[in-house]
């Protein structure tokens, strides 16, 4: 009887262990069905469920699940539910998070800051050439991310970055304006070197203020304006404090679709291809939605009473040429001279 009881306990323990080794998205495994193996995947993002970026992930989820005939089971985690973007990036590298749409932390490799090159993109129409699947940027990012055990799936473009001002920016349309008034116009820039450099090279004073304090800083006159947000963000978060917006379009606000290389490598080849195509299609779609989203936000700002200080083509070209000539050479320390030169050649 004791021997029979021991055998029954051993069998029960074995069944429990087998159940615990079933498909886990974070492990890239699957659970056996009668006819197919199902792979569970988790996608993390910092966007909330109202954002266009999250909407792109819902389309990706539907596409992956339907076109895989149910072999992919995808769950979305918005609003940094799986941790902030720096933690998520690390977990992608370790294989404990499967996929993500997040900003790119450059502390893991300074060459990743090539996505912050000012005026890398001239207009919305050139986004696909700059970031698309055949671009130098995409190929180089794929290489750099591979060294970090991350599969690069595409660049998501949210919009173009200008400057919002609480007070009138003297000389805003003249890159050669060296007046005291313009130099004393303090523009808050993120704590990223290139933002401070380009702000100063455009003729403004640059200051670093925590984002959480920015609204109050403009309201109380600690700074006059800020750089770092699209028209959408200027309208949604700062419409009650800014009175002017200048569409300099210095940067493309962009983040990345990424996947753990470890998880990707464990998937069948047909599912790998489906994933890469689906994400890249949404990346390409974002370049079109960025233009319409920015346009809608600019119109909302106008309707709200914010004055849009437009630049002529000649004025905008002058800013771009000045930044390329003056600011770009200062960026080689982080991304390397070779990459900078190759970027210039690819986007000239």
Coordinates of C-alpha atoms in Angstrom, one line a residue:
X1 CA 0.0 0.0 0.0
X2 CA 2.9 2.4 0.8
X3 CA 4.5 1.6 -2.5
X4 CA 1.2 2.3 -4.3
X5 CA 0.7 5.6 -2.5
X6 CA 4.3 6.7 -3.4
X7 CA 3.7 5.8 -7.1
X8 CA 0.5 7.9 -7.1
X9 CA 2.3 10.9 -5.5
X10 CA 5.1 10.7 -8.0
X11 CA 2.7 10.6 -10.9
X12 CA 0.8 13.6 -9.5
X13 CA 4.0 15.6 -9.1
X14 CA 5.1 14.8 -12.6
X15 CA 1.8 16.1 -14.0
X16 CA 2.2 19.3 -12.0
X17 CA 5.7 19.9 -13.3
X18 CA 4.5 19.4 -16.9
X19 CA 1.6 21.8 -16.4
X20 CA 4.1 24.4 -15.1
X21 CA 6.2 24.1 -18.3
X22 CA 3.5 25.1 -20.7
X23 CA 3.6 28.1 -23.1
X24 CA 4.7 31.4 -21.6
X25 CA 4.9 34.5 -23.8
X26 CA 7.9 35.7 -21.9
X27 CA 9.7 32.4 -22.5
X28 CA 8.7 32.3 -26.2
X29 CA 7.3 28.8 -25.7
X30 CA 3.9 27.4 -26.8
X31 CA 1.2 25.2 -25.4
X32 CA 0.3 22.0 -27.3
X33 CA -3.0 21.7 -28.9
X34 CA -4.4 18.9 -30.9
X35 CA -3.4 20.4 -34.3
X36 CA -1.2 23.5 -33.6
X37 CA 1.2 25.0 -31.2
X38 CA 0.1 28.4 -29.8
X39 CA 2.8 31.0 -28.9
X40 CA 1.8 33.6 -26.3
X41 CA 3.4 37.0 -26.7
X42 CA 3.3 40.2 -24.6
X43 CA 3.7 43.6 -26.0
X44 CA 4.7 46.4 -23.6
X45 CA 4.3 50.2 -24.3
X46 CA 4.3 53.4 -22.3
X47 CA 1.4 54.8 -24.4
X48 CA -2.1 54.8 -22.9
X49 CA -5.1 53.3 -24.6
X50 CA -6.1 56.6 -26.1
X51 CA -2.9 57.2 -28.0
X52 CA -2.4 56.5 -31.7
X53 CA 0.6 54.4 -30.9
X54 CA -1.5 52.1 -28.8
X55 CA -4.0 51.9 -31.7
X56 CA -1.2 50.7 -33.9
X57 CA -0.6 47.9 -31.5
X58 CA -4.2 46.8 -31.5
X59 CA -4.0 46.5 -35.3
X60 CA -0.8 44.5 -35.0
X61 CA -2.4 42.2 -32.4
X62 CA -5.4 41.6 -34.7
X63 CA -3.2 41.0 -37.7
X64 CA -0.8 38.6 -36.0
X65 CA -3.6 36.5 -34.4
X66 CA -5.7 36.3 -37.6
X67 CA -3.0 35.7 -40.1
X68 CA -1.3 33.1 -37.9
X69 CA -4.6 31.2 -37.7
X70 CA -4.5 31.6 -34.0
X71 CA -1.0 30.3 -33.5
X72 CA 0.0 33.7 -32.0
X73 CA -1.8 34.8 -28.9
X74 CA -0.9 38.5 -28.2
X75 CA -1.6 40.5 -25.1
X76 CA -1.0 44.3 -24.9
X77 CA 0.2 46.1 -21.8
X78 CA -0.2 49.9 -22.0
X79 CA 0.8 52.7 -19.7
X80 CA 4.1 51.1 -18.6
X81 CA 2.3 48.2 -16.8
X82 CA 5.4 46.1 -17.3
X83 CA 7.8 48.8 -16.1
X84 CA 9.2 52.1 -17.6
X85 CA 10.8 52.0 -21.0
X86 CA 14.4 51.6 -19.7
X87 CA 13.4 48.5 -17.7
X88 CA 11.4 47.2 -20.6
X89 CA 14.4 47.6 -22.9
X90 CA 16.6 45.7 -20.5
X91 CA 14.0 42.9 -20.3
X92 CA 13.8 42.7 -24.1
X93 CA 17.5 42.1 -24.1
X94 CA 17.2 39.4 -21.4
X95 CA 14.2 37.7 -23.0
X96 CA 11.8 38.3 -20.2
X97 CA 9.6 40.7 -22.2
X98 CA 8.7 39.6 -25.7
X99 CA 7.9 42.8 -27.7
X100 CA 7.6 46.5 -27.1
X101 CA 6.8 49.9 -28.6
X102 CA 8.9 52.3 -26.4
X103 CA 11.5 55.1 -26.5
X104 CA 15.1 54.0 -27.1
X105 CA 17.4 54.5 -24.1
X106 CA 20.9 55.3 -25.4
X107 CA 22.8 54.4 -22.2
X108 CA 23.1 50.9 -23.6
X109 CA 24.9 52.1 -26.7
X110 CA 25.5 55.7 -27.5
X111 CA 25.2 55.1 -31.2
X112 CA 21.5 54.7 -30.7
X113 CA 21.3 58.5 -30.4
X114 CA 21.4 58.6 -34.2
X115 CA 17.6 58.8 -34.0
X116 CA 18.0 62.3 -32.4
X117 CA 19.9 63.8 -35.3
X118 CA 18.3 67.2 -35.9
X119 CA 16.9 67.8 -39.4
X120 CA 17.7 64.2 -40.4
X121 CA 14.2 64.4 -42.0
X122 CA 13.2 67.4 -44.0
X123 CA 9.5 66.8 -44.2
X124 CA 6.8 64.1 -43.8
X125 CA 7.3 62.8 -47.3
X126 CA 10.9 61.9 -46.6
X127 CA 10.2 59.8 -43.4
X128 CA 10.0 56.5 -45.3
X129 CA 13.3 57.1 -47.1
X130 CA 14.9 58.0 -43.8
X131 CA 13.5 55.3 -41.5
X132 CA 12.0 52.6 -43.9
X133 CA 13.1 49.0 -44.4
X134 CA 15.7 49.9 -47.0
X135 CA 17.1 52.9 -45.2
X136 CA 20.6 53.3 -43.8
X137 CA 19.0 54.1 -40.4
X138 CA 17.0 50.9 -40.3
X139 CA 20.0 48.7 -41.4
X140 CA 22.3 50.3 -38.8
X141 CA 19.8 50.1 -36.0
X142 CA 19.2 46.5 -36.8
X143 CA 22.9 45.9 -36.5
X144 CA 23.3 47.8 -33.2
X145 CA 20.2 46.2 -31.6
X146 CA 21.4 42.8 -32.6
X147 CA 24.5 43.3 -30.5
X148 CA 22.1 44.0 -27.6
X149 CA 20.0 40.8 -28.3
X150 CA 17.1 42.8 -29.6
X151 CA 15.3 42.4 -32.9
X152 CA 14.6 45.8 -34.5
X153 CA 11.1 45.8 -36.1
X154 CA 10.8 49.4 -37.2
X155 CA 10.6 53.1 -36.3
X156 CA 7.3 54.5 -35.2
X157 CA 7.0 58.2 -36.0
X158 CA 4.7 60.2 -33.8
X159 CA 5.2 63.6 -35.4
X160 CA 7.6 66.5 -35.9
X161 CA 9.0 68.6 -33.1
X162 CA 8.8 72.4 -33.0
X163 CA 8.9 74.9 -30.1
X164 CA 6.1 76.1 -27.9
X165 CA 6.4 79.6 -26.3
X166 CA 4.6 81.4 -23.5
X167 CA 5.9 84.7 -24.7
X168 CA 6.6 86.1 -28.2
X169 CA 10.0 84.7 -29.5
X170 CA 11.9 87.6 -31.0
X171 CA 13.8 86.6 -34.1
X172 CA 12.1 83.3 -34.3
X173 CA 12.3 83.3 -38.2
X174 CA 15.9 84.4 -38.6
X175 CA 18.6 81.8 -37.9
X176 CA 21.2 84.7 -38.1
X177 CA 19.5 86.8 -35.5
X178 CA 22.2 87.2 -32.8
X179 CA 20.3 89.8 -30.8
X180 CA 20.2 89.8 -27.0
X181 CA 16.5 89.4 -27.1
X182 CA 16.7 86.1 -28.9
X183 CA 19.6 84.8 -26.9
X184 CA 17.8 85.7 -23.6
X185 CA 14.7 83.7 -24.7
X186 CA 15.2 80.6 -22.5
X187 CA 14.0 77.4 -24.1
X188 CA 13.7 74.3 -22.0
X189 CA 15.3 71.3 -23.6
X190 CA 15.4 67.6 -22.4
X191 CA 18.5 66.4 -20.6
X192 CA 19.8 65.1 -23.9
X193 CA 23.0 66.8 -25.2
X194 CA 21.8 67.2 -28.8
X195 CA 18.7 69.1 -27.8
X196 CA 20.7 71.6 -25.8
X197 CA 23.2 72.0 -28.6
X198 CA 20.7 72.5 -31.4
X199 CA 18.6 75.0 -29.2
X200 CA 21.7 77.1 -28.7
X201 CA 22.8 76.9 -32.3
X202 CA 19.4 78.1 -33.4
X203 CA 20.1 81.3 -31.4
X204 CA 18.1 80.6 -28.2
X205 CA 19.2 80.2 -24.6
X206 CA 18.9 76.6 -23.5
X207 CA 18.0 75.4 -20.0
X208 CA 17.2 72.0 -18.6
X209 CA 14.1 71.7 -16.4
X210 CA 12.4 68.5 -15.3
X211 CA 9.4 67.8 -17.6
X212 CA 7.1 67.6 -14.5
X213 CA 8.0 71.2 -13.7
X214 CA 7.8 72.6 -17.3
X215 CA 4.2 73.8 -17.2
X216 CA 4.8 75.8 -14.0
X217 CA 8.2 77.0 -15.3
X218 CA 6.6 78.6 -18.4
X219 CA 3.6 79.9 -16.4
X220 CA 5.9 81.7 -14.0
X221 CA 8.5 82.9 -16.5
X222 CA 11.3 80.7 -15.4
X223 CA 11.6 79.8 -19.1
X224 CA 10.0 81.2 -22.1
X225 CA 9.4 78.1 -24.2
X226 CA 10.3 74.5 -24.8
X227 CA 11.5 72.0 -27.4
X228 CA 10.7 68.3 -27.2
X229 CA 7.1 67.9 -28.1
X230 CA 5.0 67.5 -31.2
X231 CA 2.0 69.7 -32.0
X232 CA -0.1 67.0 -30.4
X233 CA 1.7 67.2 -27.1
X234 CA 1.8 71.0 -27.2
X235 CA -1.9 71.1 -27.5
X236 CA -2.8 68.2 -25.1
X237 CA -0.5 69.2 -22.3
X238 CA 0.4 72.9 -22.7
X239 CA -2.4 74.7 -24.5
X240 CA -3.3 76.8 -21.4
X241 CA 0.2 78.1 -21.0
X242 CA 1.7 78.5 -24.5
X243 CA 0.6 81.4 -26.7
X244 CA 2.8 80.7 -29.8
X245 CA 4.0 77.6 -31.6
X246 CA 6.8 77.6 -34.2
X247 CA 6.8 74.5 -36.5
X248 CA 10.6 74.2 -36.8
X249 CA 10.2 70.5 -37.3
X250 CA 13.8 70.0 -35.9
X251 CA 13.3 66.4 -34.9
X252 CA 11.0 63.5 -35.7
X253 CA 9.5 62.3 -32.4
X254 CA 10.2 58.6 -32.9
X255 CA 10.4 55.4 -30.9
X256 CA 10.8 51.8 -31.7
X257 CA 9.0 48.5 -32.4
X258 CA 11.3 45.9 -30.9
X259 CA 11.3 42.2 -30.0
X260 CA 13.5 40.0 -27.8
X261 CA 16.0 38.3 -30.2
X262 CA 15.8 35.2 -28.0
X263 CA 12.0 35.0 -28.3
X264 CA 12.2 35.7 -32.1
X265 CA 14.7 33.0 -32.7
X266 CA 12.5 30.4 -31.0
X267 CA 9.5 31.0 -33.3
X268 CA 8.9 29.1 -36.6
X269 CA 10.2 30.9 -39.7
X270 CA 6.7 31.6 -41.1
X271 CA 5.7 33.4 -37.8
X272 CA 9.0 35.3 -37.8
X273 CA 8.2 36.6 -41.3
X274 CA 4.7 37.5 -40.3
X275 CA 5.9 39.5 -37.3
X276 CA 8.5 41.4 -39.2
X277 CA 6.1 42.3 -42.1
X278 CA 3.3 43.3 -39.8
X279 CA 5.3 45.6 -37.6
X280 CA 7.1 47.2 -40.6
X281 CA 3.8 47.9 -42.3
X282 CA 2.6 49.8 -39.2
X283 CA 5.9 51.7 -39.0
X284 CA 5.3 52.8 -42.6
X285 CA 1.7 53.7 -41.8
X286 CA 2.9 55.9 -38.9
X287 CA 4.6 58.3 -41.3
X288 CA 1.3 59.1 -42.9
X289 CA -0.7 59.3 -39.7
X290 CA 2.0 61.6 -38.2
X291 CA 1.4 64.3 -40.8
X292 CA -2.4 64.2 -40.3
X293 CA -2.1 64.1 -36.5
X294 CA 0.2 67.1 -36.5
X295 CA -2.1 69.0 -38.9
X296 CA -5.1 68.3 -36.7
X297 CA -3.3 69.4 -33.6
X298 CA -2.1 72.6 -35.2
X299 CA -5.6 73.4 -36.2
X300 CA -6.8 72.7 -32.7
X301 CA -4.1 75.1 -31.4
X302 CA -5.3 77.8 -33.8
X303 CA -8.9 77.3 -32.7
X304 CA -7.9 77.6 -29.1
X305 CA -6.2 80.9 -29.7
X306 CA -2.6 79.9 -30.0
X307 CA -0.8 81.7 -32.8
X308 CA 1.2 79.5 -35.2
X309 CA 4.3 81.4 -36.3
X310 CA 4.8 79.8 -39.7
X311 CA 8.2 79.8 -41.4
X312 CA 8.7 80.3 -45.2
X313 CA 10.5 77.6 -47.1
X314 CA 13.6 79.8 -47.3
X315 CA 13.6 80.5 -43.5
X316 CA 13.2 76.8 -42.7
X317 CA 15.9 75.8 -45.2
X318 CA 18.3 78.4 -43.6
X319 CA 17.7 76.8 -40.2
X320 CA 18.3 73.3 -41.5
X321 CA 21.5 74.3 -43.4
X322 CA 22.8 76.1 -40.3
X323 CA 22.2 73.1 -38.0
X324 CA 23.7 70.7 -40.4
X325 CA 26.8 72.9 -40.7
X326 CA 27.2 73.9 -37.1
X327 CA 25.5 71.2 -34.9
X328 CA 26.1 68.0 -36.8
X329 CA 29.9 68.0 -36.4
X330 CA 29.4 68.2 -32.6
X331 CA 27.5 64.9 -32.5
X332 CA 30.4 62.6 -33.5
X333 CA 31.4 61.9 -29.9
X334 CA 28.3 59.8 -29.3
X335 CA 27.4 58.3 -32.6
X336 CA 30.8 58.2 -34.2
X337 CA 32.1 60.1 -37.3
X338 CA 31.6 57.2 -39.6
X339 CA 27.9 56.9 -38.8
X340 CA 27.4 60.6 -39.0
X341 CA 29.0 60.8 -42.5
X342 CA 27.1 57.7 -43.7
X343 CA 23.8 59.3 -42.4
X344 CA 24.6 62.5 -44.3
X345 CA 25.3 60.6 -47.5
X346 CA 22.2 58.5 -47.1
X347 CA 19.9 61.5 -46.5
X348 CA 21.5 64.1 -48.8

